Coordinates of C-alpha atoms in Angstrom, one line a residue:
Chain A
X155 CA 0.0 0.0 0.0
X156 CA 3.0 2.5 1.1
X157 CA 4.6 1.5 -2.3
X158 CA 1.5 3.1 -4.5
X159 CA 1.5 6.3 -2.6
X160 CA 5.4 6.3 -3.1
X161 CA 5.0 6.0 -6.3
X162 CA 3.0 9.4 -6.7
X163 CA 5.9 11.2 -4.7
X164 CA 8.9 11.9 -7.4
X165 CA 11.7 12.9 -4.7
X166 CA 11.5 9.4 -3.5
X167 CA 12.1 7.4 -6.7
X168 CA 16.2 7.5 -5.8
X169 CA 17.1 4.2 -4.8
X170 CA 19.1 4.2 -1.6
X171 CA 17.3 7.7 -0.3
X172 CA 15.0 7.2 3.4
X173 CA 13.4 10.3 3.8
X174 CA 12.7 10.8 7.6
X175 CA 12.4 14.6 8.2
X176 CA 8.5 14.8 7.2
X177 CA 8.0 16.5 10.2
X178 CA 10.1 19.7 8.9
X179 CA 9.2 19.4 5.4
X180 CA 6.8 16.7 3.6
X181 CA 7.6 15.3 0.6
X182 CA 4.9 16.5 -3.1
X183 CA 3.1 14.2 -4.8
X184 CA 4.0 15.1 -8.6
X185 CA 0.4 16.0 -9.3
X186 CA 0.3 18.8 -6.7
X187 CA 3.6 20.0 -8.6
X188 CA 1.4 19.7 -11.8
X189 CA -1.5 21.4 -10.1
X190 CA 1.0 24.7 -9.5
X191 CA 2.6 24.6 -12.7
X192 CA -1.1 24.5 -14.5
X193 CA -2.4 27.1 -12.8
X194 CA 0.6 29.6 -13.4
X195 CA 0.2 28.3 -17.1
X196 CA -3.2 28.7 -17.4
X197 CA -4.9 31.1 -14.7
X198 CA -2.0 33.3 -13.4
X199 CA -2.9 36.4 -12.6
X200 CA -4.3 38.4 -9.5
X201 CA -7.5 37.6 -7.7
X202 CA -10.5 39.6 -6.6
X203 CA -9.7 42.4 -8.6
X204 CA -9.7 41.9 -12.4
X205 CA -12.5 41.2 -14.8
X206 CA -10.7 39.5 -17.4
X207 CA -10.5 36.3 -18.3
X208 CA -7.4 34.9 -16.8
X209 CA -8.2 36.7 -13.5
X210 CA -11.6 35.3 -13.5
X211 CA -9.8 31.5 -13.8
X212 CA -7.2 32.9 -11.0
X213 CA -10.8 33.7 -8.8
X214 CA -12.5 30.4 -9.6
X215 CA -9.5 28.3 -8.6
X216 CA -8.4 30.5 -5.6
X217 CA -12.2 30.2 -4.4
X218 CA -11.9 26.3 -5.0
X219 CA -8.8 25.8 -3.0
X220 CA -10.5 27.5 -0.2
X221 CA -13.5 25.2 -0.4
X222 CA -11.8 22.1 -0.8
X223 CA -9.5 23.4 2.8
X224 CA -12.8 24.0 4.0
X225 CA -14.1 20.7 2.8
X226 CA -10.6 18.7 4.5
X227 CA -11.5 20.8 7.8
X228 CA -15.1 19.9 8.1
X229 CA -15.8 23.6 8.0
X230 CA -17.4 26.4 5.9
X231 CA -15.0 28.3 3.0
X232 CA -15.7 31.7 4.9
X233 CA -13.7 30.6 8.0
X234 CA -10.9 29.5 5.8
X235 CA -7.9 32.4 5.5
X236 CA -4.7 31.6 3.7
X237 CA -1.5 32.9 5.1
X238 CA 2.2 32.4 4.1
X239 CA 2.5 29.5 6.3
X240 CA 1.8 28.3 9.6
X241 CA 4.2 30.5 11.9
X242 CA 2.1 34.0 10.2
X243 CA -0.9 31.9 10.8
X244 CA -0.2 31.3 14.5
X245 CA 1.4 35.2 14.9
X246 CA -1.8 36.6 13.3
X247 CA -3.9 34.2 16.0
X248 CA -1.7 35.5 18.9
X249 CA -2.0 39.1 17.9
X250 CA -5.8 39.1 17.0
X251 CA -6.9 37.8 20.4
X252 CA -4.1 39.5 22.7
X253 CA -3.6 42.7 21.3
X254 CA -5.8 44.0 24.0
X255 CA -4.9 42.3 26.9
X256 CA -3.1 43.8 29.5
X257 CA -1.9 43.5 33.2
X258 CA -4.4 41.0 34.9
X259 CA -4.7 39.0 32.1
X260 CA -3.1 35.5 31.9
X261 CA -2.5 33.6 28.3
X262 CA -1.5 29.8 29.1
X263 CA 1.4 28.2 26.2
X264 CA 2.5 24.4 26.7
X265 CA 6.0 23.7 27.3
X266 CA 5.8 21.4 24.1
X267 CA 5.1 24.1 21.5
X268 CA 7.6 24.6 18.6
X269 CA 9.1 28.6 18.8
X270 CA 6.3 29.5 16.3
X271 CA 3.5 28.7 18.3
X272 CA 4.6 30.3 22.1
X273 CA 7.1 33.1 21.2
X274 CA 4.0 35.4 19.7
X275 CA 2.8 34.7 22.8
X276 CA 6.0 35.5 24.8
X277 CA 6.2 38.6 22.6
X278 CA 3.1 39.8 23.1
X279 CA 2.9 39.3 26.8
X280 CA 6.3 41.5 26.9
X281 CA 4.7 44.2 25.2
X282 CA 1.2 44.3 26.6
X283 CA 2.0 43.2 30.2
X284 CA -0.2 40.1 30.3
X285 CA 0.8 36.7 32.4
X286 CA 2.1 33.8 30.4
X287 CA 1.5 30.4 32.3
X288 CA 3.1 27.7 31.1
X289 CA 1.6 24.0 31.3
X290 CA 4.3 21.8 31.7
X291 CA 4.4 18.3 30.0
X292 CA 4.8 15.2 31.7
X293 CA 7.7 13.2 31.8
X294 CA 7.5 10.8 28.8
X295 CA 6.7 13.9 26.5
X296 CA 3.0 15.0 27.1
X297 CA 0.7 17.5 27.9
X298 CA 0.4 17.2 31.9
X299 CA -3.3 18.2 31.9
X300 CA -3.1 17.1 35.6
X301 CA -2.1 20.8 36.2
X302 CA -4.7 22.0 33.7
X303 CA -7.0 23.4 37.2
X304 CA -4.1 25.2 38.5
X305 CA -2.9 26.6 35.5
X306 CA -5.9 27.5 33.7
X307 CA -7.1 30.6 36.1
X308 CA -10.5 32.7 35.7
X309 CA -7.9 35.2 34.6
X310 CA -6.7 33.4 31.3
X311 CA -8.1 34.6 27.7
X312 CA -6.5 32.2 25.5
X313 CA -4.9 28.9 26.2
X314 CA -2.3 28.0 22.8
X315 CA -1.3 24.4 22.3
X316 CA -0.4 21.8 20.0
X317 CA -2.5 19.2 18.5
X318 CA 0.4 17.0 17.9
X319 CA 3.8 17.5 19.2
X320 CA 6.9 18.5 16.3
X321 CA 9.4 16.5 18.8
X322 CA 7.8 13.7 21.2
X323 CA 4.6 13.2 18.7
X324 CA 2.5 13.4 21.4
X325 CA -1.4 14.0 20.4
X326 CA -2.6 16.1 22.6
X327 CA -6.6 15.3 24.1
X328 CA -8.0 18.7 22.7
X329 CA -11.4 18.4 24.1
X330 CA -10.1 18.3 27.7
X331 CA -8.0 21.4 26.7
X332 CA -11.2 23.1 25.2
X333 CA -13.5 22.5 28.2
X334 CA -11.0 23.7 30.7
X335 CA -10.0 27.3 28.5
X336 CA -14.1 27.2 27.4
X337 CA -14.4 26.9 31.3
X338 CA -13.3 29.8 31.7
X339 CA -14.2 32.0 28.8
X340 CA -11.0 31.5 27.2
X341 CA -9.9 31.1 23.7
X342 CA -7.9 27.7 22.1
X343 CA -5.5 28.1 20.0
X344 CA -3.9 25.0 18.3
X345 CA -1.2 24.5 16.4
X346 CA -2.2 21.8 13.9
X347 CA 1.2 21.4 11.9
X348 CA 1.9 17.9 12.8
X349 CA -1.2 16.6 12.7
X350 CA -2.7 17.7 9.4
X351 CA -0.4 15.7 7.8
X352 CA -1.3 12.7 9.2
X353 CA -4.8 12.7 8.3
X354 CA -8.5 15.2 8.3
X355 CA -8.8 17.3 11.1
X356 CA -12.4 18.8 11.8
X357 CA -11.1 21.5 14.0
X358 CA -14.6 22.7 15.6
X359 CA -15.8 19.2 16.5
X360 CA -12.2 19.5 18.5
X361 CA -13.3 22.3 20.7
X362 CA -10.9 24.4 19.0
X363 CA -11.6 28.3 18.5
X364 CA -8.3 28.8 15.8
X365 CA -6.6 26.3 14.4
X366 CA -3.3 27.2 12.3
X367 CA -1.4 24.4 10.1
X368 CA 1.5 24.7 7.0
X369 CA 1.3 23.8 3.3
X370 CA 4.9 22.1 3.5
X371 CA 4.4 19.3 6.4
X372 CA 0.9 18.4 3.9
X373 CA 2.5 17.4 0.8
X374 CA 1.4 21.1 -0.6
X375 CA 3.9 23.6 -1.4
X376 CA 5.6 25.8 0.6
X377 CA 4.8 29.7 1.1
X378 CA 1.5 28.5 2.0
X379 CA -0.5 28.5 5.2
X380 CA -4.1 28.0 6.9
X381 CA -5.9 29.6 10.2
X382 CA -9.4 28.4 10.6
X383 CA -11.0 30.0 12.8
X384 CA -14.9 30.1 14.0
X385 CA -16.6 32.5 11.9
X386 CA -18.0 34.2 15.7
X387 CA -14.0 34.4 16.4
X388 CA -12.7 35.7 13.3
X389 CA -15.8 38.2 13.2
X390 CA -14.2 39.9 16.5
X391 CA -10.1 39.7 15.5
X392 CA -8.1 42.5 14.1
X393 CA -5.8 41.6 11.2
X394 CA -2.2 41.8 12.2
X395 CA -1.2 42.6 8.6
X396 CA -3.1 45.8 6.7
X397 CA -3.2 46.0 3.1
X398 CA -4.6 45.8 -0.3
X399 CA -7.5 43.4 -0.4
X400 CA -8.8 43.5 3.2
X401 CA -10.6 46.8 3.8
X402 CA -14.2 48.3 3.8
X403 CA -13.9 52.1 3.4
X404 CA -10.7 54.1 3.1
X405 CA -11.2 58.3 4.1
X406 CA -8.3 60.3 4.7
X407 CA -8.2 60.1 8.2
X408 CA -9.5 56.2 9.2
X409 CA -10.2 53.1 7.2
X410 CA -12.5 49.9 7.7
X411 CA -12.0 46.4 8.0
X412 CA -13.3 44.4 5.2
X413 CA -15.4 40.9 6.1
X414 CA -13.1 37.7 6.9
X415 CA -11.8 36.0 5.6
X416 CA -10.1 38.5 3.2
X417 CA -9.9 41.1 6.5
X418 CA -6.9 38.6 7.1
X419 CA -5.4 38.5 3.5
X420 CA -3.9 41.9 2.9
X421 CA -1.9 42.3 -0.4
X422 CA -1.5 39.6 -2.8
X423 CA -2.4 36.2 -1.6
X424 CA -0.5 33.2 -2.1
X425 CA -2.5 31.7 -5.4
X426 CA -0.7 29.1 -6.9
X427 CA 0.4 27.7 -3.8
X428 CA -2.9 27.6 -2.5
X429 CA -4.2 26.0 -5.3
X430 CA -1.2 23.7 -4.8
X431 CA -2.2 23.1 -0.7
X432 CA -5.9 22.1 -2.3
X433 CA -4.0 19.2 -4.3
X434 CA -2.3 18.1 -2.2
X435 CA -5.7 17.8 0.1
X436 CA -7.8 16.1 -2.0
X437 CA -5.0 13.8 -2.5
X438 CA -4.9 13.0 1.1
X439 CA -8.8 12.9 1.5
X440 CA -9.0 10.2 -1.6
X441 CA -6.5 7.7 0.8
X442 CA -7.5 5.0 2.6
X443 CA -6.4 6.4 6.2
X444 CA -7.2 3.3 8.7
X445 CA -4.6 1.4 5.9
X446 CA -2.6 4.6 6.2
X447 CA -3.0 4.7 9.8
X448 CA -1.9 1.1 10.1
X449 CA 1.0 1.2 7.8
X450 CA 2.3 4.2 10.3
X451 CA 1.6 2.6 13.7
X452 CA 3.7 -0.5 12.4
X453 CA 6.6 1.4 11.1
X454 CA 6.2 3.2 14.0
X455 CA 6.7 0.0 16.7
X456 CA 9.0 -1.0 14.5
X457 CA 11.0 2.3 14.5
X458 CA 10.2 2.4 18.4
X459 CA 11.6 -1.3 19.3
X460 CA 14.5 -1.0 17.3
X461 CA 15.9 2.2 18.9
X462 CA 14.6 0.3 22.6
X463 CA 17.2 -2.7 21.8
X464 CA 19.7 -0.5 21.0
X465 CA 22.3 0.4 23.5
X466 CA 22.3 3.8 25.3
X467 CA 19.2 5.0 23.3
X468 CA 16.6 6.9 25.2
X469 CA 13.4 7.2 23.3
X470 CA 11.9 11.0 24.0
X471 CA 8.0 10.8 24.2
X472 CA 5.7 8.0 24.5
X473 CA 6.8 4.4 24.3
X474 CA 3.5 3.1 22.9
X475 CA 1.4 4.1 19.7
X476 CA -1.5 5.4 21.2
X477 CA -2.3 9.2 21.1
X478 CA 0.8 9.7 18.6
X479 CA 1.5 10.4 15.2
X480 CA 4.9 8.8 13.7
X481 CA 7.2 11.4 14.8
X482 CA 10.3 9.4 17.3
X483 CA 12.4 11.6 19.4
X484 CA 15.6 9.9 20.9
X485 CA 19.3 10.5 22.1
X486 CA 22.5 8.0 22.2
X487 CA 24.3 8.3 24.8
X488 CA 27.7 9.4 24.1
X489 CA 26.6 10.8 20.5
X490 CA 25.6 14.3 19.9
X491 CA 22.6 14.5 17.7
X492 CA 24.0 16.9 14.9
X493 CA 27.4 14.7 14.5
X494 CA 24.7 11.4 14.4
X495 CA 22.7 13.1 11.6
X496 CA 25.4 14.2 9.3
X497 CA 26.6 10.4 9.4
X498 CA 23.0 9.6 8.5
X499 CA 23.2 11.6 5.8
X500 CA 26.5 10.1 4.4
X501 CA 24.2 6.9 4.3
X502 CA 21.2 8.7 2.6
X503 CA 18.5 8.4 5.5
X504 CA 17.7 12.0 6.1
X505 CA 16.9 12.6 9.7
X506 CA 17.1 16.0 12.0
X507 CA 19.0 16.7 14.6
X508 CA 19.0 19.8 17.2
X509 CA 16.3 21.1 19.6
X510 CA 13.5 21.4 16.8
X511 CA 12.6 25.0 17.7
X512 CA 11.3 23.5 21.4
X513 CA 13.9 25.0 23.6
X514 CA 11.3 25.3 26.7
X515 CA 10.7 21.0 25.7
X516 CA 14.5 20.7 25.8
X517 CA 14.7 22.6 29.3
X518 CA 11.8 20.8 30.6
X519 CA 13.1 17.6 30.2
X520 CA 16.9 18.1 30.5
X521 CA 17.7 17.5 26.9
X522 CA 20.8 20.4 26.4
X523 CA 21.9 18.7 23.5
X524 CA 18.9 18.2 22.0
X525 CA 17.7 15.0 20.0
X526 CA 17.6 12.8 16.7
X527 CA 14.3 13.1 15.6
X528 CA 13.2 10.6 12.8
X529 CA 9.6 11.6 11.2
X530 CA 6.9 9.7 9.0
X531 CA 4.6 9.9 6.8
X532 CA 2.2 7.9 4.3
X533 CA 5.0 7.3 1.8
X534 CA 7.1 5.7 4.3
X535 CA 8.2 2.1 4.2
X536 CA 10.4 -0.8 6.1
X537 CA 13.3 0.2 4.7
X538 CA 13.2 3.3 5.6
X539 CA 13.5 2.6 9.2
X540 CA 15.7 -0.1 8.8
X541 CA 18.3 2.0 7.3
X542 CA 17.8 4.2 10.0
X543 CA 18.7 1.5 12.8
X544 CA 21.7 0.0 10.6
X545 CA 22.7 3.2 10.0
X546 CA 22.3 4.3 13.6
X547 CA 24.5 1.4 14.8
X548 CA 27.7 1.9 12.4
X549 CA 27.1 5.6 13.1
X550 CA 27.8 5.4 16.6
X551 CA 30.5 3.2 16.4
X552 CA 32.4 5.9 14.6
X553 CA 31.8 8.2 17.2
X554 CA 32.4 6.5 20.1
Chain B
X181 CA 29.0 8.4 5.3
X182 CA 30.8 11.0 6.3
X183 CA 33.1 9.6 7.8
X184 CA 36.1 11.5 7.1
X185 CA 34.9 14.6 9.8
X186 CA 35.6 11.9 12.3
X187 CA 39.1 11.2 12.3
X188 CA 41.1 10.4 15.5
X189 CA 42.6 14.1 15.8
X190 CA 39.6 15.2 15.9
X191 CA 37.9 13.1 18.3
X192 CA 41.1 13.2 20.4
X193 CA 40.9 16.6 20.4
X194 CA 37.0 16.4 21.2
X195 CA 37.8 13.8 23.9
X196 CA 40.3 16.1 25.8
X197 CA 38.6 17.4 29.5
X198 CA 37.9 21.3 29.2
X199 CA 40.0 23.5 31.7
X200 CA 38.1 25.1 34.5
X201 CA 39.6 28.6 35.0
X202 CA 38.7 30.4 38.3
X203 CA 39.4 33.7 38.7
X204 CA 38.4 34.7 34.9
X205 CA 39.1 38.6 34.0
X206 CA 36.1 38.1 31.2
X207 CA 34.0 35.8 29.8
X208 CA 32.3 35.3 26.7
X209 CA 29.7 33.0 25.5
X210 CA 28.1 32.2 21.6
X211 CA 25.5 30.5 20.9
X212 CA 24.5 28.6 17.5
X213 CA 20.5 29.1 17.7
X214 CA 20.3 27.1 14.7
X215 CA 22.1 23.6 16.2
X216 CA 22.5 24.5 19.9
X217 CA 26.0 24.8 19.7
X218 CA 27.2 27.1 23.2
X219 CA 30.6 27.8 23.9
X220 CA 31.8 29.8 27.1
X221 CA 35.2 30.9 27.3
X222 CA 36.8 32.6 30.3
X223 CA 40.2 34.6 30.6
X224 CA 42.9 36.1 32.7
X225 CA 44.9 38.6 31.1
X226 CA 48.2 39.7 31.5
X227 CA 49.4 43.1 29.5
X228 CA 46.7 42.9 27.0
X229 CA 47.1 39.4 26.5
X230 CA 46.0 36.0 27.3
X231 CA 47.8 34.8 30.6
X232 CA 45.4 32.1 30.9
X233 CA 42.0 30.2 29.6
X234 CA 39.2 28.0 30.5
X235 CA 36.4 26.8 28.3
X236 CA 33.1 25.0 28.3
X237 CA 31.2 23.6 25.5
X238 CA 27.6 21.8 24.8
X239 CA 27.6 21.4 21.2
X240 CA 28.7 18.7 18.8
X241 CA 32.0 16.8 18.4
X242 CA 33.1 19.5 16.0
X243 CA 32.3 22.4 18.1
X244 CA 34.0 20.6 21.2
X245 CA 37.5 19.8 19.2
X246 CA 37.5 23.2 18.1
X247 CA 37.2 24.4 21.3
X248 CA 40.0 22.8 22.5
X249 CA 42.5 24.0 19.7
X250 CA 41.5 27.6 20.3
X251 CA 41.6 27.6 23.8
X252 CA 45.1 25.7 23.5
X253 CA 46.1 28.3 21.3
X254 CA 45.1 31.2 22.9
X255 CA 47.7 31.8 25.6
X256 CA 50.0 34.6 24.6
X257 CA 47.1 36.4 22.2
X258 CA 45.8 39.8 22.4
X259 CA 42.7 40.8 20.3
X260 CA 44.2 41.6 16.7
X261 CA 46.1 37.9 17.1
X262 CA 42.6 36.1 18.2
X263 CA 40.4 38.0 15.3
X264 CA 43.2 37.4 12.9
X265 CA 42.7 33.6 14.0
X266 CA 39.2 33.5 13.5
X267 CA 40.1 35.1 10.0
X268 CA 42.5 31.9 9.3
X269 CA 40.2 29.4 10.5
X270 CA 37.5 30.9 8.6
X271 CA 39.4 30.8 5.2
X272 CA 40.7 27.6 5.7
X273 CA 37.2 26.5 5.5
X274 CA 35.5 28.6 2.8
X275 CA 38.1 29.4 0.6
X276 CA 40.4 26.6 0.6
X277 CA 43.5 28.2 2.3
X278 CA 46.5 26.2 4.0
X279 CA 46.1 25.9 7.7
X280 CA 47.6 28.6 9.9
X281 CA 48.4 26.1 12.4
X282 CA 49.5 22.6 12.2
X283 CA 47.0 21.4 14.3
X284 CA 44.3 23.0 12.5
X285 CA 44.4 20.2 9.3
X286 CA 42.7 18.1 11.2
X287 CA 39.2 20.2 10.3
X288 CA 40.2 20.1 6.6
X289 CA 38.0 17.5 6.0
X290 CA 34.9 19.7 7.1
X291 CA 35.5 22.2 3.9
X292 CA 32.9 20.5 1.7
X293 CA 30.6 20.3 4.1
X294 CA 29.2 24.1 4.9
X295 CA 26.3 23.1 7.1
X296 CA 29.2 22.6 9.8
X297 CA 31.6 25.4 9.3
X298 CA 29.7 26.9 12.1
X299 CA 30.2 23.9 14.4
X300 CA 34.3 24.8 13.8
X301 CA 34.2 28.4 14.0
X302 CA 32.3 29.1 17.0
X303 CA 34.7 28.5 19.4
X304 CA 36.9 30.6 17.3
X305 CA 34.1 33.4 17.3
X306 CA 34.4 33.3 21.0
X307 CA 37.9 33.9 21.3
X308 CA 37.9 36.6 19.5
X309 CA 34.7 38.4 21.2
X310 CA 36.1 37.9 24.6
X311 CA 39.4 39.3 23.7
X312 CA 37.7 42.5 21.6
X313 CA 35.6 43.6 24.6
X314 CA 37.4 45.7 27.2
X315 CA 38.4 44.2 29.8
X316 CA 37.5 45.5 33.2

């Protein structure tokens, strides 16, 4: 089954290349490459704004990339707003709902957010005064909602998480989240990049308020992001970028926000690559996810008891497969991550070493050095991991 | 597989224990945000110079042997010999020039591979920012 959907991803075709850094960057399918390369051949030209025939194909295929996100997400077109990627999608989140808090207020971030997803936060709070609470994780790598009653006060406004973790894989339980920030008025914020690629989302059914993923960790091109947002919350948030494209009225002296989503699109939007991000979505919707889902958990145990029989490897997250997408955290003892990757790489399995943008992770769970981190995804196979752990074992004998 | 960044002078160089210094006249540390790479060195000085030098290092094997080479040759340098340093180590990298040092061949192997010039230079970096700030 993982051989088919290899087959549709050209990159992969090398023999003697095991991509495992999905997590940073996800492979294309060649028809979401087509998909871009039509559309700047055949409809290229700006959106909402001309009356001729090519802008009228760029409209009709702009509008139908939105739908068909809106279709992955479960949710309506209108609360669909395209962004250059998942970081502007999570900054435009953080400054819509905390631009106006101030002293008194209290936002809560998870000490397993990637940089993009707590440092608008941390910004934010510098500037406007606000508390940041942190909810730590437990110690295998997870959420500890234990603490949620403590940290979750009747002064928080928003409480920003991820779904799925970039470095333990950790899924975190998002209705338990929602029902204790809902509990107290407060907005959730969820960074979806991780688990978007591993299969449809419906945000709202989640409890979520704003959810933010990227184009490039879901087969879709880069440049390309998505915040979806319930219409009720996106009605209320000022855009954090002002432009072309997303006003009312302009007079001299004051100007009006248009409706979203396009209050949240100012200037140009990203076109092609959303038409590309819709490609590569209805690619994923037309697989056969519990096959998907089965092919990942095995390569994931396998993955998983591989590293366990190795000596001086500790595995970084969950030991088991449940709540957790295929993305392995570990360290070798002795071996620093960066000098275990490069060898990797001399071998052709790609794999990432360093702290993943999750320094407060790193800090919470004593990990200085940070760790190899080896990431899947549909097109994954056997061999994949397999060069990973032979790999892994010469590696470290030339370093120790 | 890469191998050939991982030859014995270097990982003898990485093994060596870092010397504590007490009593430092100034510190300085870098960071690497992109890998993690930190190196803290501290100094005593003596007429402008380096009289003595301590360092400590959490990075990778590169960044650690590196360390030790420039804090083993830092005694006796003032801040034009420790930027000029950082000059030769740098070149020696990107542009292919013969090692200032003998000791330094052993990171001619990393030339072809840019992603860890930083890993080599950082320790090198240090060095010369400790030595270019006044010293109190």
């Amino acid at each position: 089954m993982s051989q088919t959907i290899r087959e549709a991803f050209p990159a992969l075709a090398r023999p003697g290349f095991h991509y495992l850094d999905s997590a940073a960057m996800a492979q294309i399918p060649g028809l979401v490459s087509e998909a871009v390369t039509h559309h700047n051949r055949t409809a290229r030209s700006n959106v909402r704004r001309g009356l001729h025939e090519m802008a009228q194909r760029a409209d009709a295929a702009y509008d139908g990339a939105r739908a068909a996100v809106g279709r992955f997400l479960g949710a309506p077109a209108e609360e669909v707003v395209f962004t250059a990627g998942c970081t502007l999608a999570l900054n435009m989140a953080a400054w819509g709902l905390g631009r106006n808090l101030g002293p008194g207020d209290e936002v809560v971030v998870s000490r397993l957010e990637h940089h993009s997803a707590c440092l608008p936060w941390m910004a934010l709070a510098k500037e406007r005064g606000f508390a940041l609470r942190w909810l730590g994780v437990t110690p295998d790598g997870r959420l500890d909602l234990d603490s949620l009653g403590t940290v979750v006060t009747p002064r928080c406004k928003a409480v920003a998480v991820t779904h799925a973790s970039n470095v333990t894989g950790a899924v975190s339980d998002l209705p338990r989240l929602a029902e204790a920030a809902h509990g107290v008025g407060a907005k959730l914020v969820v960074d979806g990049a991780q688990m978007v690629p591993h299969g449809r989302v419906d945000p709202r059914a989640l409890g979520a308020d704003l959810y933010a993923f990227a184009g490039h960790k879901a087969y879709g091109p880069t440049g390309i992001g998505v915040l979806w947002g319930r219409a009720e919350i996106l009605d209320g948030m000022a855009p954090l970028v002002v432009g072309g494209g997303m006003v009312g009225t302009v007079e001299d002296g004051d100007f009006t926000w248009g409706e979203p989503p396009h209050r949240f699109e100012a200037g140009t939007p990203p076109v092609a690559q959303a038409v590309g991000l819709a490609a590569a979505l209805n690619w994923m919707a037309d697989l056969d996810w519990p096959a998907v889902r089965q092919q990942e958990a095995a390569l994931a145990w396998h993955l998983l008891d591989g590293l366990r029989s190795m000596d001086g490897v500790r595995v970084i997250g969950p030991l088991g497969l449940e709540a957790r997408v295929p993305v392995v955290s570990f360290t070798v003892a002795g071996c620093h991550p960066h000098d275990l990757s490069h060898l990797l790489a001399g071998r052709g399995v790609a794999v990432r070493g360093g702290a993943h943008c999750a320094r407060p992770l790193m800090s919470a769970l004593g990990l200085e050095e940070g760790t190899l981190r080896a990431s899947l995804a549909p097109y994954s196979d056997r061999s994949d991991v397999d060069a990973l752990l032979a790999g892994l074992a010469e590696a470290v004998k030339v370093l120790r | 597989m890469n191998e050939e960044l991982y030859g014995e002078a270097i990982k003898d160089l990485a093994a060596r224990e870092p010397v504590v210094l007490d009593g430092a006249d100034a510190s300085a540390t870098l960071d690497n945000p992109l890998c993690g790479d930190r190196v803290t060195l501290d100094v005593r000085m003596e007429g402008g110079r380096v009289a003595a030098i301590g360092h400590r290092v959490k990075g990778c094997l590169l960044c650690k042997a590196a360390a030790t080479l420039a804090a083993g040759t830092a005694p006796g340098l003032g801040a034009e010999g420790a930027a000029r340093l950082l000059d030769q180590v740098s070149n020696m990298l990107k542009t292919g020039a013969e090692p200032a040092l003998p000791a330094l061949a052993a990171f001619i192997p990393v030339r072809p591979h840019k992603s860890r010039h930083a890993c080599v230079l950082l320790p090198f970096k240090a060095l010369a920012k400790v030595l270019a700030a006044p010293i109190p």
